[in-house]
């Protein structure tokens, strides 16, 4: 009988045939961009025959598409372990490393491919681009001075910026954002216009000065009969952001909002999104709130499009200023001392208190571990306990972890974002962990609905509004992303 034996597992011809059948079915789901179904079927293929590198390689690609970079990395490494000649495995692993900002590790994989395939132009191109990033980062590290943080804001000279006569867009009044300015700005953006750089810089300088005075955890008070809205990721989908305001009303002192991170990247109207949100923050500072997400960071912005978009629409200097502003974004909000809202999730230890969160030194790029990292990166899981993150950063936390955190801090439940959900939201952990994601048809491919949460101060009971994506101008997601991520979206 023709069988293959590995790791005490007998692979019969029937199992080999089943593995191929599952793979073929998974490939069809992948083509339809139903990546979760593809992952399930690749997993069945692996269970039938765990010795085939391409099954792991294909599942790695599907994990990349669903932003499970930790799982993608593990699968790519397993594929390489099974077949050192499986070049796609090195590509997949490099893409996972790139997605996690681990450029040196990615460079090693691209270098290997160029050695085994010296005539492969694509491999050579990716190696060259990755090498440029590694050298640029090394240079920036070499010239940086540890005890002196470069301050771009202090180098901006607004007086030297003139408003050209032909500029017909919105103007600040006495240097201040007004409701008229915001309405005019949104109309300008709907028509694909551009805010004058002088006003753009002024908004960034003013919002940075405001955030610098805030703690890392913001306490929000909501009156008994007052409505409060929480939105999740919008990811540069400006026209869907406008739809939220159409459905739920413009922000105002009687219609407050909290946007829970990941305002930018992937969607190619990120500049429009962020200036709209920052404008409303300045207009209604006590009734419009913004939490930092994992994409409000330099590495993510360089890879997923925001950095390139700012440079295309404005300047490299402004891109650096955005990084400074993002470093001051609050990390979490506590609503009526009953509900904690953060972008990612909970922690790798059970002893984190609200007081500790409020004292986090956040003026930096997100670290690779610890409470600040976990607030931006963690995800819930269905089983109790904790597990390594599917993303390769942060942790996964179960219902018991959520329960203990809520009891310790005398809270009712948590709201977080960070994950695409088919219905735009998900209620998990016995109703104690709610995910809200506000970018419908994410990346123009996922087919998901978007959602936002409304609640009233009296009972703090979450109500969900869902909606479909609206049309946008023909600029594809990731249009400004780094060329090395062409595999990703």
Coordinates of C-alpha atoms in Angstrom, one line a residue:
X1 CA 0.0 0.0 0.0
X2 CA 1.3 3.5 -0.9
X3 CA 1.4 5.4 2.4
X4 CA 3.6 8.1 3.8
X5 CA 4.5 8.1 7.5
X6 CA 5.6 11.2 9.4
X7 CA 5.5 12.1 13.1
X8 CA 3.7 8.8 14.0
X9 CA 0.9 9.7 11.6
X10 CA 0.0 7.3 8.7
X11 CA -1.1 9.2 5.6
X12 CA -3.3 6.9 3.5
X13 CA -4.1 7.6 -0.1
X14 CA -7.6 8.5 1.0
X15 CA -6.2 11.2 3.3
X16 CA -4.0 12.5 0.6
X17 CA -7.0 12.8 -1.7
X18 CA -9.1 14.5 1.0
X19 CA -6.3 17.0 1.6
X20 CA -6.2 18.0 -2.1
X21 CA -10.0 18.2 -2.2
X22 CA -10.1 20.5 0.8
X23 CA -7.3 22.7 -0.7
X24 CA -9.2 23.0 -4.0
X25 CA -12.3 24.0 -2.2
X26 CA -10.4 26.5 0.0
X27 CA -8.8 28.0 -3.1
X28 CA -12.3 28.8 -4.5
X29 CA -13.3 30.5 -1.3
X30 CA -10.1 32.5 -1.3
X31 CA -10.8 33.7 -4.8
X32 CA -14.2 34.9 -3.6
X33 CA -12.4 36.8 -0.8
X34 CA -14.1 34.7 1.9
X35 CA -10.9 34.2 3.8
X36 CA -12.3 32.8 7.0
X37 CA -14.0 29.9 5.1
X38 CA -10.7 29.4 3.2
X39 CA -8.8 29.2 6.5
X40 CA -11.2 26.5 7.8
X41 CA -10.8 24.4 4.7
X42 CA -7.0 24.8 4.6
X43 CA -7.0 23.7 8.2
X44 CA -9.0 20.5 7.2
X45 CA -6.5 19.9 4.5
X46 CA -3.7 20.1 7.0
X47 CA -5.5 17.8 9.4
X48 CA -5.9 15.2 6.6
X49 CA -2.3 15.5 5.5
X50 CA 0.0 17.6 7.7
X51 CA 3.1 17.1 5.5
X52 CA 2.2 19.4 2.5
X53 CA 4.0 22.8 2.6
X54 CA 1.5 24.5 0.2
X55 CA -1.4 23.9 2.6
X56 CA 0.4 25.9 5.3
X57 CA 1.6 28.5 2.7
X58 CA -1.9 29.0 1.4
X59 CA -3.4 29.3 4.9
X60 CA -0.6 31.8 5.8
X61 CA -1.7 33.9 2.8
X62 CA -5.3 33.8 4.1
X63 CA -4.2 34.8 7.6
X64 CA -2.3 37.7 6.1
X65 CA -5.5 38.8 4.4
X66 CA -7.3 38.7 7.8
X67 CA -4.5 40.5 9.6
X68 CA -3.6 37.5 11.7
X69 CA 0.1 38.1 11.2
X70 CA 1.3 35.9 14.1
X71 CA -0.6 32.9 12.7
X72 CA 0.6 33.8 9.2
X73 CA 4.2 33.8 10.4
X74 CA 3.9 30.5 12.1
X75 CA 2.3 28.8 9.0
X76 CA 4.9 30.2 6.6
X77 CA 7.7 29.0 8.9
X78 CA 6.1 25.5 9.0
X79 CA 5.8 25.5 5.2
X80 CA 9.5 26.3 4.9
X81 CA 10.3 23.6 7.5
X82 CA 8.5 21.0 5.4
X83 CA 9.9 22.2 2.1
X84 CA 13.1 24.3 2.0
X85 CA 12.5 24.8 -1.8
X86 CA 9.0 26.2 -1.3
X87 CA 9.8 29.8 -2.3
X88 CA 6.3 31.1 -1.7
X89 CA 6.8 30.2 2.0
X90 CA 9.6 32.7 2.2
X91 CA 7.5 35.4 0.5
X92 CA 4.7 34.7 3.0
X93 CA 7.0 34.9 6.0
X94 CA 8.6 38.1 4.7
X95 CA 5.1 39.6 4.3
X96 CA 4.2 38.7 7.8
X97 CA 7.4 40.1 9.1
X98 CA 6.8 43.3 7.1
X99 CA 3.3 43.6 8.5
X100 CA 4.7 43.5 12.0
X101 CA 7.4 46.0 11.3
X102 CA 10.1 43.4 11.5
X103 CA 12.0 44.6 8.5
X104 CA 15.4 42.9 9.2
X105 CA 13.7 39.5 9.4
X106 CA 11.8 40.2 6.2
X107 CA 15.1 41.2 4.5
X108 CA 16.6 37.8 5.3
X109 CA 13.8 36.0 3.6
X110 CA 13.9 38.2 0.5
X111 CA 17.7 37.7 0.4
X112 CA 17.3 33.9 0.5
X113 CA 14.8 34.0 -2.4
X114 CA 17.2 36.2 -4.5
X115 CA 19.9 33.6 -3.9
X116 CA 17.9 30.6 -5.0
X117 CA 16.2 32.5 -7.8
X118 CA 18.9 35.0 -9.0
X119 CA 16.9 35.7 -12.2
X120 CA 13.6 36.5 -10.4
X121 CA 12.9 40.2 -11.0
X122 CA 10.1 40.4 -8.4
X123 CA 12.3 38.9 -5.7
X124 CA 15.1 41.2 -6.5
X125 CA 12.8 44.2 -6.4
X126 CA 11.3 43.2 -3.0
X127 CA 14.8 42.6 -1.6
X128 CA 16.0 46.1 -2.8
X129 CA 12.9 47.9 -1.4
X130 CA 13.2 46.1 1.9
X131 CA 16.9 46.8 2.1
X132 CA 16.2 50.5 1.6
X133 CA 13.8 50.5 4.6
X134 CA 16.3 48.7 6.8
X135 CA 19.1 51.2 5.9
X136 CA 16.8 54.2 6.3
X137 CA 15.8 53.0 9.8
X138 CA 19.4 52.3 10.8
X139 CA 20.3 55.8 9.6
X140 CA 17.5 57.4 11.5
X141 CA 18.5 55.6 14.7
X142 CA 22.1 56.6 14.3
X143 CA 21.3 60.3 14.0
X144 CA 18.7 60.4 16.7
X145 CA 19.7 61.6 20.2
X146 CA 18.1 59.5 22.9
X147 CA 17.6 62.3 25.4
X148 CA 16.4 64.9 23.0
X149 CA 13.1 64.2 21.2
X150 CA 12.9 65.9 17.9
X151 CA 10.0 68.3 17.9
X152 CA 8.5 69.0 14.5
X153 CA 5.8 71.2 15.8
X154 CA 8.3 73.8 17.0
X155 CA 9.7 74.1 13.5
X156 CA 6.4 75.0 11.8
X157 CA 6.2 78.7 10.8
X158 CA 2.5 79.4 10.0
X159 CA 3.2 83.1 9.4
X160 CA 5.4 82.2 6.5
X161 CA 2.6 80.3 4.8
X162 CA 0.5 82.5 2.5
X163 CA -3.0 81.8 1.3
X164 CA -3.0 82.1 -2.4
X165 CA -5.7 84.3 -4.1
X166 CA -7.0 81.3 -6.1
X167 CA -7.7 79.3 -2.9
X168 CA -11.5 79.0 -2.5
X169 CA -11.7 76.4 0.2
X170 CA -12.8 76.8 3.9
X171 CA -11.0 79.2 6.1
X172 CA -10.5 79.2 9.8
X173 CA -12.1 82.2 11.6
X174 CA -9.5 84.1 13.8
X175 CA -7.5 80.8 13.7
X176 CA -10.4 78.8 15.1
X177 CA -12.5 75.9 13.8
X178 CA -16.2 76.8 13.5
X179 CA -19.3 74.8 12.5
X180 CA -19.4 76.6 9.2
X181 CA -15.7 75.6 8.6
X182 CA -16.5 72.0 9.3
X183 CA -19.5 71.9 7.0
X184 CA -17.5 73.6 4.3
X185 CA -14.6 71.2 4.9
X186 CA -16.7 68.1 4.5
X187 CA -18.2 69.4 1.3
X188 CA -14.7 70.2 0.0
X189 CA -13.6 66.7 0.7
X190 CA -16.7 65.1 -0.8
X191 CA -15.7 66.9 -4.0
X192 CA -12.1 65.7 -3.7
X193 CA -10.8 69.1 -2.8
X194 CA -7.8 69.8 -0.5
X195 CA -7.6 72.0 2.6
X196 CA -5.0 74.7 2.4
X197 CA -1.7 73.6 4.1
X198 CA -1.7 76.6 6.4
X199 CA -5.1 75.5 7.9
X200 CA -4.1 71.9 7.9
X201 CA -0.9 72.6 9.9
X202 CA -2.8 74.9 12.3
X203 CA -5.3 72.2 13.1
X204 CA -2.5 69.7 13.8
X205 CA -0.6 72.1 16.1
X206 CA -3.8 73.0 18.0
X207 CA -5.0 69.5 18.4
X208 CA -1.5 68.4 19.6
X209 CA -1.4 71.1 22.2
X210 CA -4.9 70.0 23.4
X211 CA -4.0 66.3 23.6
X212 CA -0.7 67.0 25.5
X213 CA -2.8 68.3 28.4
X214 CA -4.9 65.2 28.7
X215 CA -4.3 62.0 30.8
X216 CA -3.9 58.6 29.1
X217 CA -7.4 57.6 30.4
X218 CA -10.2 60.1 29.8
X219 CA -13.3 60.1 32.1
X220 CA -16.5 60.9 30.2
X221 CA -19.7 61.9 31.9
X222 CA -23.0 61.2 30.1
X223 CA -26.2 62.6 31.5
X224 CA -29.1 60.2 32.2
X225 CA -31.1 61.1 29.1
X226 CA -28.1 62.1 26.9
X227 CA -27.2 60.0 23.9
X228 CA -23.6 59.0 23.4
X229 CA -22.2 57.3 20.2
X230 CA -19.1 55.0 20.0
X231 CA -17.6 54.3 16.6
X232 CA -14.9 51.8 15.7
X233 CA -12.3 51.7 13.0
X234 CA -13.0 54.0 10.0
X235 CA -9.6 53.3 8.2
X236 CA -9.6 56.1 5.8
X237 CA -13.1 55.4 4.4
X238 CA -14.2 59.0 4.3
X239 CA -17.4 58.5 2.4
X240 CA -18.5 55.9 5.0
X241 CA -17.6 58.3 7.8
X242 CA -19.9 60.9 6.1
X243 CA -22.6 58.2 6.1
X244 CA -22.3 57.7 9.8
X245 CA -23.0 61.4 10.3
X246 CA -25.9 61.2 7.8
X247 CA -27.4 58.3 9.8
X248 CA -26.7 59.6 13.3
X249 CA -26.3 63.3 13.0
X250 CA -23.3 65.6 13.0
X251 CA -21.2 65.8 16.2
X252 CA -22.4 68.6 18.5
X253 CA -22.6 69.4 22.2
X254 CA -25.9 67.5 22.3
X255 CA -24.7 64.6 20.0
X256 CA -21.3 63.6 21.4
X257 CA -19.1 60.9 19.8
X258 CA -16.1 58.7 20.6
X259 CA -14.0 57.4 17.7
X260 CA -12.1 54.4 18.9
X261 CA -8.8 54.4 16.9
X262 CA -7.6 53.3 13.5
X263 CA -8.8 56.5 11.8
X264 CA -6.3 56.1 9.0
X265 CA -4.4 53.5 6.8
X266 CA -5.7 51.1 4.1
X267 CA -8.5 53.4 2.9
X268 CA -7.1 56.0 0.6
X269 CA -9.1 59.0 2.0
X270 CA -7.2 58.9 5.4
X271 CA -6.2 62.6 5.2
X272 CA -9.8 63.6 4.8
X273 CA -10.9 61.4 7.7
X274 CA -8.3 62.6 10.1
X275 CA -8.7 66.3 9.5
X276 CA -12.5 65.9 9.8
X277 CA -12.1 64.1 13.1
X278 CA -9.5 66.5 14.4
X279 CA -11.6 69.5 13.3
X280 CA -14.6 68.2 15.3
X281 CA -12.3 67.6 18.3
X282 CA -11.2 71.2 18.3
X283 CA -14.8 72.4 17.7
X284 CA -16.3 70.3 20.6
X285 CA -13.3 69.4 22.8
X286 CA -15.6 68.2 25.7
X287 CA -18.1 66.3 23.4
X288 CA -15.9 64.7 20.8
X289 CA -13.3 62.0 21.8
X290 CA -10.6 60.0 20.0
X291 CA -8.7 57.0 21.2
X292 CA -5.4 55.8 19.8
X293 CA -5.4 52.7 17.7
X294 CA -2.6 50.4 16.6
X295 CA -2.6 52.2 13.2
X296 CA -1.8 55.6 14.8
X297 CA 1.9 54.6 14.7
X298 CA 4.8 55.4 12.4
X299 CA 5.5 51.8 11.3
X300 CA 1.9 51.0 10.4
X301 CA 1.5 54.4 8.6
X302 CA 4.7 53.7 6.5
X303 CA 3.4 50.3 5.4
X304 CA -0.4 50.8 5.1
X305 CA -0.7 54.0 3.2
X306 CA -1.2 57.0 5.5
X307 CA 2.5 58.2 5.4
X308 CA 2.4 58.0 1.6
X309 CA -0.9 59.7 1.4
X310 CA 0.2 62.7 3.5
X311 CA 3.4 63.0 1.4
X312 CA 1.3 62.9 -1.8
X313 CA -1.2 65.5 -0.6
X314 CA 1.0 67.6 1.6
X315 CA 4.6 67.1 2.7
X316 CA 7.0 64.7 4.5
X317 CA 7.3 67.3 7.3
X318 CA 3.5 67.0 7.9
X319 CA 3.8 63.2 8.0
X320 CA 6.3 63.5 10.8
X321 CA 4.1 66.0 12.6
X322 CA 1.2 63.5 12.5
X323 CA 3.4 61.0 14.2
X324 CA 4.0 63.5 17.0
X325 CA 0.3 64.2 17.3
X326 CA -0.6 60.5 17.4
X327 CA 1.8 59.9 20.3
X328 CA -0.4 62.2 22.4
X329 CA -3.7 60.5 21.6
X330 CA -5.4 59.1 24.8
X331 CA -5.3 55.4 25.1
X332 CA -8.7 54.7 26.6
X333 CA -12.0 56.3 27.8
X334 CA -14.1 55.4 30.8
X335 CA -17.8 56.2 30.3
X336 CA -19.7 57.1 33.5
X337 CA -17.2 55.0 35.5
X338 CA -19.1 52.0 34.1
X339 CA -17.7 51.2 30.6
X340 CA -14.1 51.1 29.5
X341 CA -13.5 51.8 25.8
X342 CA -10.1 51.0 24.2
X343 CA -9.0 50.1 20.7
X344 CA -7.5 46.6 21.3
X345 CA -8.3 44.9 24.5
X346 CA -7.2 43.6 27.9
X347 CA -3.9 42.6 29.4
X348 CA -1.5 39.7 30.0
X349 CA -1.8 40.1 33.8
X350 CA -4.8 40.4 36.1
X351 CA -3.7 43.4 38.1
X352 CA -4.1 46.3 35.7
X353 CA -6.2 49.1 37.2
X354 CA -7.8 52.2 35.7
X355 CA -5.4 54.3 37.8
X356 CA -2.5 52.5 36.2
X357 CA -3.9 53.1 32.7
X358 CA -4.4 56.8 33.4
X359 CA -0.7 57.1 34.3
X360 CA 0.8 55.4 31.3
X361 CA 3.5 57.4 29.6
X362 CA 2.1 57.4 26.1
X363 CA 4.2 59.9 24.3
X364 CA 6.1 57.3 22.2
X365 CA 5.7 54.7 19.6
X366 CA 3.7 51.7 20.9
X367 CA 6.0 49.2 22.7
X368 CA 6.1 45.5 21.8
X369 CA 4.6 44.5 25.1
X370 CA 3.0 45.8 28.3
X371 CA -0.3 47.6 29.0
X372 CA 0.1 50.3 26.4
X373 CA 0.8 47.7 23.7
X374 CA -2.1 45.5 24.8
X375 CA -4.6 48.4 24.9
X376 CA -3.9 48.9 21.2
X377 CA -3.4 45.3 20.0
X378 CA -5.1 42.6 22.1
X379 CA -8.1 40.6 21.0
X380 CA -10.8 38.5 22.8
X381 CA -11.0 34.7 22.5
X382 CA -13.9 32.4 23.2
X383 CA -12.1 30.0 25.6
X384 CA -11.0 30.9 29.1
X385 CA -7.5 32.0 29.9
X386 CA -5.0 33.7 27.7
X387 CA -3.2 32.8 24.5
X388 CA -0.4 34.3 22.3
X389 CA -1.9 36.8 19.9
X390 CA -3.0 35.7 16.4
X391 CA -1.5 39.0 15.3
X392 CA 1.9 38.4 16.8
X393 CA 1.5 41.5 19.1
X394 CA -0.5 41.8 22.3
X395 CA -2.4 38.8 23.7
X396 CA -5.7 37.0 23.4
X397 CA -8.0 37.0 26.5
X398 CA -10.9 34.9 27.5
X399 CA -14.2 35.5 29.3
X400 CA -12.7 34.8 32.7
X401 CA -10.0 37.5 32.1
X402 CA -12.7 40.0 31.2
X403 CA -14.8 39.1 34.2
X404 CA -11.8 39.5 36.6
X405 CA -10.8 42.9 35.1
X406 CA -14.4 44.2 35.4
X407 CA -14.7 43.1 39.0
X408 CA -11.3 44.6 39.9
X409 CA -12.2 47.9 38.4
X410 CA -15.9 47.9 39.3
X411 CA -17.0 48.2 35.6
X412 CA -20.1 46.8 33.7
X413 CA -18.4 45.9 30.4
X414 CA -15.8 46.9 27.8
X415 CA -16.1 48.2 24.3
X416 CA -13.3 47.6 21.8
X417 CA -12.7 47.7 18.0
X418 CA -9.7 46.4 16.1
X419 CA -11.4 43.5 14.3
X420 CA -13.6 43.2 11.2
X421 CA -17.0 41.7 12.1
X422 CA -19.6 40.6 9.5
X423 CA -22.4 42.6 11.2
X424 CA -20.1 45.5 12.2
X425 CA -20.2 44.4 15.8
X426 CA -20.0 41.4 18.1
X427 CA -21.2 40.8 21.7
X428 CA -18.9 38.3 23.5
X429 CA -17.9 37.1 26.9
X430 CA -21.4 36.9 28.3
X431 CA -22.2 40.4 27.1
X432 CA -19.2 41.9 28.8
X433 CA -16.9 42.4 25.8
X434 CA -18.3 44.3 22.8
X435 CA -16.5 44.8 19.5
X436 CA -17.6 47.6 17.1
X437 CA -16.1 48.1 13.7
X438 CA -17.3 51.1 11.6
X439 CA -15.6 50.5 8.2
X440 CA -18.1 48.6 6.0
X441 CA -16.8 46.5 3.1
X442 CA -13.4 46.9 4.6
X443 CA -10.6 47.4 2.0
X444 CA -13.3 47.2 -0.7
X445 CA -13.1 43.4 -0.3
X446 CA -14.6 42.0 3.0
X447 CA -18.3 42.6 2.4
X448 CA -18.9 43.3 6.1
X449 CA -21.4 45.8 7.4
X450 CA -20.2 48.7 9.5
X451 CA -21.8 49.6 12.9
X452 CA -21.8 52.2 15.7
X453 CA -23.1 52.0 19.2
X454 CA -25.5 54.4 20.9
X455 CA -26.2 54.4 24.6
X456 CA -27.8 56.7 27.2
X457 CA -26.3 57.6 30.5
X458 CA -29.1 56.3 32.6
X459 CA -28.7 52.6 31.8
X460 CA -25.6 52.5 29.5
X461 CA -27.3 49.8 27.5
X462 CA -25.7 49.5 24.0
X463 CA -27.8 49.9 20.9
X464 CA -26.4 48.9 17.6
X465 CA -26.9 50.6 14.2
X466 CA -25.6 48.7 11.2
X467 CA -25.1 50.0 7.6
X468 CA -23.7 49.1 4.2
X469 CA -20.8 50.7 2.4
X470 CA -21.5 53.7 0.2
X471 CA -19.9 54.5 -3.1
X472 CA -16.6 56.4 -3.2
X473 CA -14.4 57.9 -6.0
X474 CA -12.3 55.4 -7.9
X475 CA -9.2 55.4 -5.7
X476 CA -8.5 51.9 -4.5
X477 CA -7.7 51.1 -0.9
X478 CA -3.9 50.8 -0.3
X479 CA -3.3 53.2 -3.2
X480 CA -0.6 54.9 -1.1
X481 CA 0.7 51.8 0.7
X482 CA 4.3 50.6 0.5
X483 CA 4.9 48.6 -2.7
X484 CA 6.1 45.7 -0.6
X485 CA 2.5 45.2 0.7
X486 CA 1.1 44.7 -2.8
X487 CA 0.4 41.1 -1.7
X488 CA -1.7 42.2 1.2
X489 CA -4.9 43.9 0.0

